[in-house]
Amino acid sequence: MIDLLDLHTHSIASGHAYNTLYEMARSASEKGLRLYGCSEHAPAMPGTCHLYYFSNLKVVPRILYGIPVMMGAELNITDFEGSVDLDDKMIRKLDYAIASIHIQCIARGTISDYTRAYVKAIENPDIQIIGHPDDSRLPVDYDTLAAAAKEHHTLLEVNTSSLSSVSVRVGARENYEKMLERCIHYGTSIIINSDAHVEADVGNHRAAHELLNATDFPEELVVNTSFEKAAAFLPKLKERLLKEPEAFLQGAQR
Ligand SMILES: [Zn+2]
Ligand SMILES: [Zn+2]
């Protein structure tokens, strides 16, 4: 399967990641990715960057090492109403927004609480991707999740860090099997992301590809395979494809 992009990665600015933005982008370029996205943890995550980090993203060059770069954020869903930790105005300035639940940033809840939190985030038009909904410590009803993501045109992530043997998240493989089955049922699109916290992991999507093969997941529902498919969910990518198509073509010729 062609895999052009990785939009969930963290640099040293996230506080528990170990490479700079430039090192991460260089790694993406060297590995042949054609779009690199950086998504630092938003301010509710202990130890991450300040609000000002996100308000100054305009200074970051959107081409690095010959490939297009997008600067997003990984928002924390902080309650069961789907509240997130950057305000709407700031989120709209980002190139894209992932919303995730992190166990340290939300109260203990039930499956219906966490499902409601995700669905409320999915209903938020400024959020394009739901990050790693795969942790048995934060149980979710996958039927409701996949149906809501389809209805509101939001991508569900398959996160390869969750599938790694060193992940703190629990039961990811079994949970993704359930999620993917429901995505096939509803025709819900997914995005594969690495959630890299070191440059070595950028673009490492192997575990997700294996899982998609094992579950006969249809390629047309995976947005990593085409910029046009991804752009249908990511308005800022759509704008850039129209404005500077050569930046994306250049990557193709490398
Ligand atoms: Zn992290
Ligand atoms: Zn996360």
Short mmCIF file of N, CA and C in Angstrom, two decimals, residues 68-247:
data_model
loop_
_atom_site.label_atom_id
_atom_site.label_comp_id
_atom_site.label_asym_id
_atom_site.label_seq_id
_atom_site.Cartn_x
_atom_site.Cartn_y
_atom_site.Cartn_z
N PRO A 68 6.47 18.95 1.85
CA PRO A 68 5.52 19.82 2.54
C PRO A 68 5.38 19.43 4.01
N VAL A 69 5.22 20.45 4.84
CA VAL A 69 5.08 20.27 6.28
C VAL A 69 3.76 20.90 6.71
N MET A 70 3.05 20.24 7.60
CA MET A 70 1.86 20.83 8.21
C MET A 70 2.05 20.85 9.72
N MET A 71 1.61 21.95 10.34
CA MET A 71 1.78 22.13 11.78
C MET A 71 0.40 22.08 12.44
N GLY A 72 0.14 21.00 13.13
CA GLY A 72 -1.15 20.84 13.80
C GLY A 72 -0.97 20.81 15.30
N ALA A 73 -1.87 20.10 15.96
CA ALA A 73 -1.75 19.90 17.41
C ALA A 73 -2.51 18.62 17.75
N GLU A 74 -2.08 18.00 18.83
CA GLU A 74 -2.87 16.91 19.40
C GLU A 74 -3.58 17.46 20.63
N LEU A 75 -4.85 17.76 20.44
CA LEU A 75 -5.65 18.33 21.53
C LEU A 75 -6.00 17.25 22.53
N ASN A 76 -6.16 17.65 23.77
CA ASN A 76 -6.68 16.74 24.80
C ASN A 76 -8.18 16.95 24.94
N ILE A 77 -8.92 15.86 24.85
CA ILE A 77 -10.35 15.92 25.22
C ILE A 77 -10.36 15.86 26.75
N THR A 78 -10.88 16.90 27.37
CA THR A 78 -10.69 17.04 28.82
C THR A 78 -11.93 16.70 29.65
N ASP A 79 -13.07 16.49 28.98
CA ASP A 79 -14.27 16.09 29.74
C ASP A 79 -15.20 15.29 28.83
N PHE A 80 -16.30 14.85 29.39
CA PHE A 80 -17.19 13.95 28.64
C PHE A 80 -18.12 14.71 27.69
N GLU A 81 -17.97 16.03 27.66
CA GLU A 81 -18.70 16.85 26.69
C GLU A 81 -17.83 17.16 25.47
N GLY A 82 -16.65 16.56 25.41
CA GLY A 82 -15.77 16.77 24.25
C GLY A 82 -15.03 18.09 24.25
N SER A 83 -14.91 18.74 25.41
CA SER A 83 -14.13 19.98 25.48
C SER A 83 -12.67 19.68 25.18
N VAL A 84 -11.99 20.62 24.55
CA VAL A 84 -10.57 20.47 24.24
C VAL A 84 -9.78 21.67 24.79
N ASP A 85 -8.45 21.55 24.77
CA ASP A 85 -7.62 22.48 25.53
C ASP A 85 -6.94 23.57 24.70
N LEU A 86 -7.48 23.87 23.52
CA LEU A 86 -7.14 25.13 22.84
C LEU A 86 -8.47 25.74 22.44
N ASP A 87 -8.53 27.08 22.37
CA ASP A 87 -9.83 27.67 22.01
C ASP A 87 -10.05 27.60 20.49
N ASP A 88 -11.30 27.79 20.09
CA ASP A 88 -11.69 27.60 18.69
C ASP A 88 -10.84 28.44 17.74
N LYS A 89 -10.58 29.68 18.18
CA LYS A 89 -9.84 30.61 17.31
C LYS A 89 -8.44 30.07 17.04
N MET A 90 -7.82 29.57 18.08
CA MET A 90 -6.46 29.02 17.95
C MET A 90 -6.49 27.74 17.10
N ILE A 91 -7.48 26.91 17.33
CA ILE A 91 -7.55 25.64 16.57
C ILE A 91 -7.69 25.93 15.08
N ARG A 92 -8.46 26.97 14.75
CA ARG A 92 -8.68 27.27 13.33
C ARG A 92 -7.41 27.77 12.65
N LYS A 93 -6.47 28.27 13.44
CA LYS A 93 -5.19 28.72 12.85
C LYS A 93 -4.25 27.55 12.57
N LEU A 94 -4.49 26.42 13.21
CA LEU A 94 -3.63 25.26 12.99
C LEU A 94 -3.85 24.71 11.58
N ASP A 95 -2.88 23.94 11.09
CA ASP A 95 -3.07 23.29 9.79
C ASP A 95 -4.05 22.12 9.91
N TYR A 96 -4.16 21.55 11.11
CA TYR A 96 -5.12 20.47 11.36
C TYR A 96 -5.15 20.21 12.86
N ALA A 97 -6.19 19.52 13.30
CA ALA A 97 -6.30 19.20 14.72
C ALA A 97 -6.67 17.73 14.92
N ILE A 98 -5.86 17.08 15.76
CA ILE A 98 -6.16 15.72 16.22
C ILE A 98 -6.75 15.91 17.62
N ALA A 99 -7.77 15.15 17.98
CA ALA A 99 -8.26 15.17 19.37
C ALA A 99 -8.14 13.77 19.95
N SER A 100 -7.53 13.69 21.12
CA SER A 100 -7.29 12.39 21.76
C SER A 100 -7.70 12.45 23.22
N ILE A 101 -7.98 11.28 23.77
CA ILE A 101 -8.15 11.20 25.23
C ILE A 101 -6.88 10.62 25.82
N HIS A 102 -6.31 11.31 26.79
CA HIS A 102 -5.16 10.82 27.54
C HIS A 102 -5.60 10.63 28.98
N ILE A 103 -5.22 9.52 29.53
CA ILE A 103 -5.75 9.12 30.83
C ILE A 103 -5.43 10.14 31.92
N GLN A 104 -4.31 10.85 31.75
CA GLN A 104 -3.92 11.84 32.78
C GLN A 104 -4.64 13.18 32.62
N CYS A 105 -5.44 13.34 31.56
CA CYS A 105 -6.08 14.63 31.28
C CYS A 105 -7.60 14.58 31.35
N ILE A 106 -8.16 13.50 31.88
CA ILE A 106 -9.63 13.38 31.95
C ILE A 106 -9.98 12.59 33.22
N ALA A 107 -11.19 12.84 33.73
CA ALA A 107 -11.65 12.10 34.92
C ALA A 107 -11.92 10.64 34.56
N ARG A 108 -11.99 9.79 35.56
CA ARG A 108 -12.36 8.39 35.33
C ARG A 108 -13.83 8.36 34.90
N GLY A 109 -14.12 7.51 33.90
CA GLY A 109 -15.49 7.43 33.41
C GLY A 109 -15.87 6.03 32.99
N THR A 110 -17.04 5.94 32.40
CA THR A 110 -17.55 4.65 31.92
C THR A 110 -17.43 4.61 30.40
N ILE A 111 -17.77 3.47 29.83
CA ILE A 111 -17.73 3.36 28.36
C ILE A 111 -18.65 4.40 27.73
N SER A 112 -19.79 4.66 28.35
CA SER A 112 -20.69 5.65 27.74
C SER A 112 -20.13 7.07 27.89
N ASP A 113 -19.43 7.34 28.99
CA ASP A 113 -18.78 8.66 29.15
C ASP A 113 -17.73 8.89 28.07
N TYR A 114 -16.83 7.91 27.90
CA TYR A 114 -15.74 8.10 26.93
C TYR A 114 -16.29 8.14 25.50
N THR A 115 -17.31 7.31 25.24
CA THR A 115 -17.91 7.32 23.90
C THR A 115 -18.52 8.68 23.62
N ARG A 116 -19.22 9.22 24.63
CA ARG A 116 -19.82 10.55 24.46
C ARG A 116 -18.74 11.61 24.20
N ALA A 117 -17.64 11.52 24.95
CA ALA A 117 -16.54 12.48 24.79
C ALA A 117 -16.00 12.45 23.35
N TYR A 118 -15.80 11.25 22.83
CA TYR A 118 -15.31 11.13 21.45
C TYR A 118 -16.34 11.66 20.44
N VAL A 119 -17.60 11.29 20.65
CA VAL A 119 -18.62 11.70 19.68
C VAL A 119 -18.74 13.23 19.67
N LYS A 120 -18.66 13.85 20.84
CA LYS A 120 -18.73 15.32 20.89
C LYS A 120 -17.54 15.93 20.16
N ALA A 121 -16.36 15.34 20.29
CA ALA A 121 -15.19 15.84 19.56
C ALA A 121 -15.37 15.64 18.06
N ILE A 122 -15.93 14.50 17.68
CA ILE A 122 -16.19 14.21 16.26
C ILE A 122 -17.15 15.25 15.68
N GLU A 123 -18.11 15.67 16.50
CA GLU A 123 -19.10 16.65 16.03
C GLU A 123 -18.51 18.05 15.89
N ASN A 124 -17.33 18.27 16.47
CA ASN A 124 -16.67 19.58 16.40
C ASN A 124 -16.07 19.76 15.01
N PRO A 125 -16.57 20.73 14.23
CA PRO A 125 -16.11 20.85 12.84
C PRO A 125 -14.64 21.25 12.71
N ASP A 126 -14.03 21.71 13.78
CA ASP A 126 -12.62 22.12 13.71
C ASP A 126 -11.65 20.96 13.99
N ILE A 127 -12.18 19.80 14.31
CA ILE A 127 -11.34 18.63 14.58
C ILE A 127 -11.45 17.66 13.40
N GLN A 128 -10.30 17.28 12.86
CA GLN A 128 -10.32 16.42 11.66
C GLN A 128 -10.00 14.95 11.96
N ILE A 129 -9.28 14.71 13.07
CA ILE A 129 -8.79 13.35 13.33
C ILE A 129 -9.02 13.00 14.81
N ILE A 130 -9.50 11.79 15.07
CA ILE A 130 -9.57 11.28 16.44
C ILE A 130 -8.34 10.40 16.66
N GLY A 131 -7.50 10.78 17.61
CA GLY A 131 -6.24 10.08 17.86
C GLY A 131 -6.41 8.85 18.75
N HIS A 132 -5.73 7.78 18.36
CA HIS A 132 -5.66 6.51 19.13
C HIS A 132 -6.88 6.17 20.02
N PRO A 133 -8.05 5.95 19.42
CA PRO A 133 -9.21 5.51 20.24
C PRO A 133 -9.14 3.99 20.47
N ASP A 134 -8.12 3.56 21.19
CA ASP A 134 -7.74 2.13 21.14
C ASP A 134 -7.34 1.55 22.49
N ASP A 135 -7.65 2.25 23.58
CA ASP A 135 -7.07 1.88 24.87
C ASP A 135 -8.16 1.31 25.78
N SER A 136 -8.01 0.07 26.17
CA SER A 136 -9.04 -0.57 27.01
C SER A 136 -9.20 0.11 28.37
N ARG A 137 -8.23 0.93 28.76
CA ARG A 137 -8.39 1.70 30.00
C ARG A 137 -9.40 2.84 29.80
N LEU A 138 -9.66 3.18 28.52
CA LEU A 138 -10.60 4.24 28.16
C LEU A 138 -11.59 3.63 27.15
N PRO A 139 -12.45 2.72 27.61
CA PRO A 139 -13.25 1.93 26.68
C PRO A 139 -14.24 2.77 25.88
N VAL A 140 -14.48 2.34 24.65
CA VAL A 140 -15.37 3.08 23.75
C VAL A 140 -16.23 2.10 22.97
N ASP A 141 -17.42 2.53 22.66
CA ASP A 141 -18.34 1.74 21.83
C ASP A 141 -17.98 2.00 20.36
N TYR A 142 -17.37 1.01 19.71
CA TYR A 142 -16.85 1.22 18.36
C TYR A 142 -17.93 1.39 17.32
N ASP A 143 -19.09 0.80 17.56
CA ASP A 143 -20.19 0.99 16.61
C ASP A 143 -20.60 2.47 16.58
N THR A 144 -20.78 3.05 17.75
CA THR A 144 -21.17 4.46 17.84
C THR A 144 -20.06 5.36 17.28
N LEU A 145 -18.81 5.03 17.60
CA LEU A 145 -17.67 5.83 17.15
C LEU A 145 -17.58 5.86 15.63
N ALA A 146 -17.61 4.68 15.02
CA ALA A 146 -17.45 4.60 13.56
C ALA A 146 -18.62 5.27 12.84
N ALA A 147 -19.83 5.11 13.39
CA ALA A 147 -21.01 5.73 12.76
C ALA A 147 -20.91 7.26 12.85
N ALA A 148 -20.50 7.77 14.01
CA ALA A 148 -20.40 9.23 14.19
C ALA A 148 -19.30 9.81 13.29
N ALA A 149 -18.16 9.11 13.21
CA ALA A 149 -17.05 9.61 12.37
C ALA A 149 -17.48 9.67 10.91
N LYS A 150 -18.22 8.68 10.46
CA LYS A 150 -18.72 8.69 9.08
C LYS A 150 -19.67 9.87 8.89
N GLU A 151 -20.61 10.02 9.82
CA GLU A 151 -21.63 11.06 9.67
C GLU A 151 -21.02 12.46 9.64
N HIS A 152 -20.01 12.69 10.49
CA HIS A 152 -19.45 14.04 10.62
C HIS A 152 -18.15 14.21 9.86
N HIS A 153 -17.80 13.23 9.06
CA HIS A 153 -16.65 13.36 8.16
C HIS A 153 -15.36 13.62 8.93
N THR A 154 -15.12 12.76 9.89
CA THR A 154 -13.91 12.86 10.73
C THR A 154 -13.13 11.55 10.59
N LEU A 155 -11.82 11.66 10.55
CA LEU A 155 -10.97 10.47 10.40
C LEU A 155 -10.73 9.80 11.75
N LEU A 156 -10.76 8.49 11.75
CA LEU A 156 -10.33 7.73 12.93
C LEU A 156 -8.90 7.26 12.68
N GLU A 157 -8.07 7.38 13.70
CA GLU A 157 -6.65 7.04 13.56
C GLU A 157 -6.38 5.58 13.91
N VAL A 158 -5.51 4.95 13.13
CA VAL A 158 -4.85 3.72 13.56
C VAL A 158 -3.42 4.13 13.89
N ASN A 159 -3.08 3.99 15.16
CA ASN A 159 -1.87 4.57 15.72
C ASN A 159 -0.84 3.46 15.95
N THR A 160 0.27 3.53 15.24
CA THR A 160 1.23 2.41 15.33
C THR A 160 1.99 2.41 16.65
N SER A 161 2.09 3.54 17.32
CA SER A 161 2.71 3.50 18.66
C SER A 161 1.89 2.64 19.61
N SER A 162 0.56 2.74 19.49
CA SER A 162 -0.30 1.91 20.36
C SER A 162 -0.06 0.43 20.12
N LEU A 163 0.28 0.07 18.87
CA LEU A 163 0.47 -1.34 18.52
C LEU A 163 1.86 -1.84 18.88
N SER A 164 2.72 -0.93 19.35
CA SER A 164 4.09 -1.32 19.68
C SER A 164 4.14 -2.02 21.04
N SER A 165 5.13 -2.88 21.21
CA SER A 165 5.24 -3.64 22.46
C SER A 165 5.56 -2.75 23.66
N VAL A 166 6.07 -1.55 23.42
CA VAL A 166 6.41 -0.67 24.55
C VAL A 166 5.28 0.31 24.89
N SER A 167 4.14 0.21 24.21
CA SER A 167 3.06 1.16 24.46
C SER A 167 2.44 0.98 25.84
N VAL A 168 2.05 2.09 26.45
CA VAL A 168 1.33 2.01 27.73
C VAL A 168 -0.16 1.74 27.51
N ARG A 169 -0.64 1.99 26.29
CA ARG A 169 -2.06 1.77 26.02
C ARG A 169 -2.32 0.26 25.95
N VAL A 170 -3.53 -0.11 26.35
CA VAL A 170 -3.85 -1.53 26.58
C VAL A 170 -4.84 -2.04 25.53
N GLY A 171 -4.54 -3.21 24.95
CA GLY A 171 -5.52 -3.90 24.10
C GLY A 171 -5.72 -3.29 22.73
N ALA A 172 -4.72 -2.56 22.23
CA ALA A 172 -4.92 -1.80 20.98
C ALA A 172 -5.28 -2.71 19.81
N ARG A 173 -4.59 -3.82 19.69
CA ARG A 173 -4.85 -4.66 18.51
C ARG A 173 -6.31 -5.15 18.49
N GLU A 174 -6.76 -5.68 19.61
CA GLU A 174 -8.14 -6.19 19.68
C GLU A 174 -9.13 -5.04 19.47
N ASN A 175 -8.82 -3.90 20.05
CA ASN A 175 -9.73 -2.76 19.90
C ASN A 175 -9.78 -2.28 18.46
N TYR A 176 -8.61 -2.24 17.80
CA TYR A 176 -8.61 -1.83 16.39
C TYR A 176 -9.34 -2.84 15.51
N GLU A 177 -9.24 -4.13 15.85
CA GLU A 177 -9.98 -5.12 15.06
C GLU A 177 -11.48 -4.81 15.11
N LYS A 178 -11.96 -4.47 16.31
CA LYS A 178 -13.38 -4.11 16.45
C LYS A 178 -13.69 -2.82 15.69
N MET A 179 -12.81 -1.83 15.85
CA MET A 179 -13.04 -0.53 15.20
C MET A 179 -13.06 -0.68 13.68
N LEU A 180 -12.09 -1.40 13.14
CA LEU A 180 -11.97 -1.52 11.69
C LEU A 180 -13.17 -2.26 11.10
N GLU A 181 -13.64 -3.25 11.82
CA GLU A 181 -14.82 -3.99 11.35
C GLU A 181 -16.02 -3.04 11.24
N ARG A 182 -16.18 -2.18 12.21
CA ARG A 182 -17.27 -1.20 12.19
C ARG A 182 -17.04 -0.12 11.12
N CYS A 183 -15.76 0.23 10.88
CA CYS A 183 -15.44 1.20 9.82
C CYS A 183 -15.80 0.64 8.45
N ILE A 184 -15.53 -0.65 8.25
CA ILE A 184 -15.93 -1.29 6.98
C ILE A 184 -17.45 -1.23 6.85
N HIS A 185 -18.13 -1.55 7.95
CA HIS A 185 -19.60 -1.57 7.94
C HIS A 185 -20.18 -0.21 7.53
N TYR A 186 -19.65 0.86 8.10
CA TYR A 186 -20.21 2.20 7.84
C TYR A 186 -19.51 2.94 6.70
N GLY A 187 -18.38 2.41 6.21
CA GLY A 187 -17.62 3.14 5.19
C GLY A 187 -16.87 4.32 5.78
N THR A 188 -16.37 4.16 6.99
CA THR A 188 -15.67 5.23 7.70
C THR A 188 -14.18 5.22 7.33
N SER A 189 -13.64 6.38 6.99
CA SER A 189 -12.23 6.45 6.58
C SER A 189 -11.31 6.53 7.79
N ILE A 190 -10.11 5.99 7.61
CA ILE A 190 -9.10 6.02 8.67
C ILE A 190 -7.81 6.65 8.16
N ILE A 191 -6.96 7.04 9.11
CA ILE A 191 -5.62 7.53 8.82
C ILE A 191 -4.64 6.74 9.68
N ILE A 192 -3.55 6.32 9.06
CA ILE A 192 -2.48 5.65 9.82
C ILE A 192 -1.47 6.72 10.23
N ASN A 193 -1.15 6.77 11.51
CA ASN A 193 -0.13 7.70 12.00
C ASN A 193 0.81 6.97 12.95
N SER A 194 2.05 7.50 13.04
CA SER A 194 3.04 6.83 13.89
C SER A 194 2.97 7.25 15.35
N ASP A 195 2.53 8.50 15.60
CA ASP A 195 2.63 9.05 16.96
C ASP A 195 4.09 8.99 17.43
N ALA A 196 5.02 9.25 16.51
CA ALA A 196 6.45 9.17 16.83
C ALA A 196 6.85 10.20 17.88
N HIS A 197 7.61 9.74 18.86
CA HIS A 197 8.21 10.64 19.85
C HIS A 197 9.74 10.65 19.71
N VAL A 198 10.25 9.90 18.75
CA VAL A 198 11.68 9.94 18.35
C VAL A 198 11.71 9.85 16.82
N GLU A 199 12.79 10.40 16.23
CA GLU A 199 12.82 10.44 14.76
C GLU A 199 12.81 9.06 14.13
N ALA A 200 13.35 8.07 14.83
CA ALA A 200 13.39 6.72 14.27
C ALA A 200 12.00 6.18 13.97
N ASP A 201 11.00 6.65 14.69
CA ASP A 201 9.63 6.14 14.51
C ASP A 201 8.81 6.91 13.46
N VAL A 202 9.33 8.00 12.95
CA VAL A 202 8.56 8.76 11.96
C VAL A 202 8.25 7.85 10.77
N GLY A 203 7.01 7.82 10.36
CA GLY A 203 6.62 7.02 9.19
C GLY A 203 6.63 5.53 9.42
N ASN A 204 6.87 5.09 10.64
CA ASN A 204 6.85 3.65 10.91
C ASN A 204 5.40 3.19 11.05
N HIS A 205 4.84 2.76 9.94
CA HIS A 205 3.43 2.36 9.91
C HIS A 205 3.26 0.86 9.71
N ARG A 206 4.35 0.13 9.87
CA ARG A 206 4.34 -1.29 9.53
C ARG A 206 3.24 -2.06 10.26
N ALA A 207 3.14 -1.85 11.56
CA ALA A 207 2.16 -2.62 12.36
C ALA A 207 0.74 -2.35 11.89
N ALA A 208 0.48 -1.13 11.45
CA ALA A 208 -0.86 -0.80 10.96
C ALA A 208 -1.11 -1.48 9.63
N HIS A 209 -0.12 -1.47 8.75
CA HIS A 209 -0.29 -2.14 7.46
C HIS A 209 -0.57 -3.62 7.66
N GLU A 210 0.16 -4.23 8.59
CA GLU A 210 -0.06 -5.66 8.86
C GLU A 210 -1.49 -5.90 9.37
N LEU A 211 -1.92 -5.02 10.25
CA LEU A 211 -3.28 -5.16 10.80
C LEU A 211 -4.34 -4.98 9.72
N LEU A 212 -4.14 -4.00 8.85
CA LEU A 212 -5.12 -3.76 7.78
C LEU A 212 -5.17 -4.94 6.82
N ASN A 213 -4.00 -5.51 6.54
CA ASN A 213 -3.97 -6.71 5.69
C ASN A 213 -4.72 -7.86 6.36
N ALA A 214 -4.43 -8.04 7.64
CA ALA A 214 -5.02 -9.17 8.36
C ALA A 214 -6.54 -9.05 8.45
N THR A 215 -7.04 -7.81 8.43
CA THR A 215 -8.49 -7.61 8.57
C THR A 215 -9.16 -7.34 7.21
N ASP A 216 -8.38 -7.48 6.11
CA ASP A 216 -8.92 -7.21 4.75
C ASP A 216 -9.56 -5.83 4.69
N PHE A 217 -8.91 -4.86 5.27
CA PHE A 217 -9.49 -3.51 5.30
C PHE A 217 -9.35 -2.89 3.91
N PRO A 218 -10.43 -2.31 3.39
CA PRO A 218 -10.36 -1.78 2.02
C PRO A 218 -9.48 -0.54 1.91
N GLU A 219 -8.59 -0.57 0.91
CA GLU A 219 -7.64 0.52 0.72
C GLU A 219 -8.33 1.87 0.45
N GLU A 220 -9.51 1.82 -0.15
CA GLU A 220 -10.17 3.11 -0.45
C GLU A 220 -10.55 3.88 0.81
N LEU A 221 -10.58 3.21 1.96
CA LEU A 221 -10.92 3.91 3.21
C LEU A 221 -9.67 4.37 3.97
N VAL A 222 -8.49 4.23 3.36
CA VAL A 222 -7.24 4.65 4.02
C VAL A 222 -6.73 5.91 3.33
N VAL A 223 -6.71 7.04 4.02
CA VAL A 223 -6.37 8.30 3.34
C VAL A 223 -4.87 8.47 3.11
N ASN A 224 -4.04 7.65 3.74
CA ASN A 224 -2.59 7.75 3.53
C ASN A 224 -2.18 7.51 2.08
N THR A 225 -3.05 6.89 1.30
CA THR A 225 -2.66 6.45 -0.04
C THR A 225 -2.80 7.53 -1.10
N SER A 226 -3.48 8.63 -0.80
CA SER A 226 -3.64 9.68 -1.82
C SER A 226 -3.89 11.04 -1.15
N PHE A 227 -3.21 12.07 -1.68
CA PHE A 227 -3.41 13.41 -1.15
C PHE A 227 -4.85 13.87 -1.35
N GLU A 228 -5.45 13.47 -2.45
CA GLU A 228 -6.83 13.90 -2.71
C GLU A 228 -7.78 13.32 -1.66
N LYS A 229 -7.55 12.06 -1.32
CA LYS A 229 -8.41 11.45 -0.29
C LYS A 229 -8.20 12.15 1.05
N ALA A 230 -6.94 12.39 1.40
CA ALA A 230 -6.65 13.05 2.68
C ALA A 230 -7.22 14.46 2.70
N ALA A 231 -7.10 15.15 1.56
CA ALA A 231 -7.55 16.55 1.49
C ALA A 231 -9.07 16.66 1.65
N ALA A 232 -9.77 15.61 1.34
CA ALA A 232 -11.23 15.63 1.50
C ALA A 232 -11.61 15.77 2.99
N PHE A 233 -10.67 15.44 3.88
CA PHE A 233 -10.91 15.56 5.32
C PHE A 233 -10.14 16.71 5.96
N LEU A 234 -9.14 17.22 5.25
CA LEU A 234 -8.21 18.20 5.83
C LEU A 234 -8.24 19.47 4.98
N PRO A 235 -9.09 20.44 5.37
CA PRO A 235 -9.28 21.62 4.52
C PRO A 235 -7.99 22.39 4.19
N LYS A 236 -7.05 22.46 5.15
CA LYS A 236 -5.81 23.23 4.87
C LYS A 236 -4.94 22.49 3.85
N LEU A 237 -5.00 21.17 3.86
CA LEU A 237 -4.27 20.39 2.85
C LEU A 237 -4.90 20.62 1.48
N LYS A 238 -6.22 20.68 1.47
CA LYS A 238 -6.94 20.93 0.22
C LYS A 238 -6.52 22.26 -0.39
N GLU A 239 -6.46 23.30 0.48
CA GLU A 239 -6.03 24.63 0.02
C GLU A 239 -4.63 24.58 -0.58
N ARG A 240 -3.74 23.89 0.12
CA ARG A 240 -2.34 23.84 -0.34
C ARG A 240 -2.19 23.06 -1.63
N LEU A 241 -2.95 22.00 -1.78
CA LEU A 241 -2.88 21.22 -3.02
C LEU A 241 -3.29 22.08 -4.20
N LEU A 242 -4.26 22.99 -3.98
CA LEU A 242 -4.70 23.88 -5.05
C LEU A 242 -3.68 24.98 -5.32
N LYS A 243 -3.12 25.53 -4.21
CA LYS A 243 -2.21 26.68 -4.32
C LYS A 243 -0.82 26.30 -4.80
N GLU A 244 -0.31 25.19 -4.34
CA GLU A 244 1.08 24.82 -4.66
C GLU A 244 1.19 23.33 -4.99
N PRO A 245 0.49 22.93 -6.04
CA PRO A 245 0.51 21.49 -6.39
C PRO A 245 1.92 20.99 -6.66
N GLU A 246 2.80 21.90 -7.12
CA GLU A 246 4.18 21.48 -7.47
C GLU A 246 4.94 20.97 -6.24
N ALA A 247 4.61 21.51 -5.05
CA ALA A 247 5.31 21.07 -3.83
C ALA A 247 5.03 19.59 -3.58
#
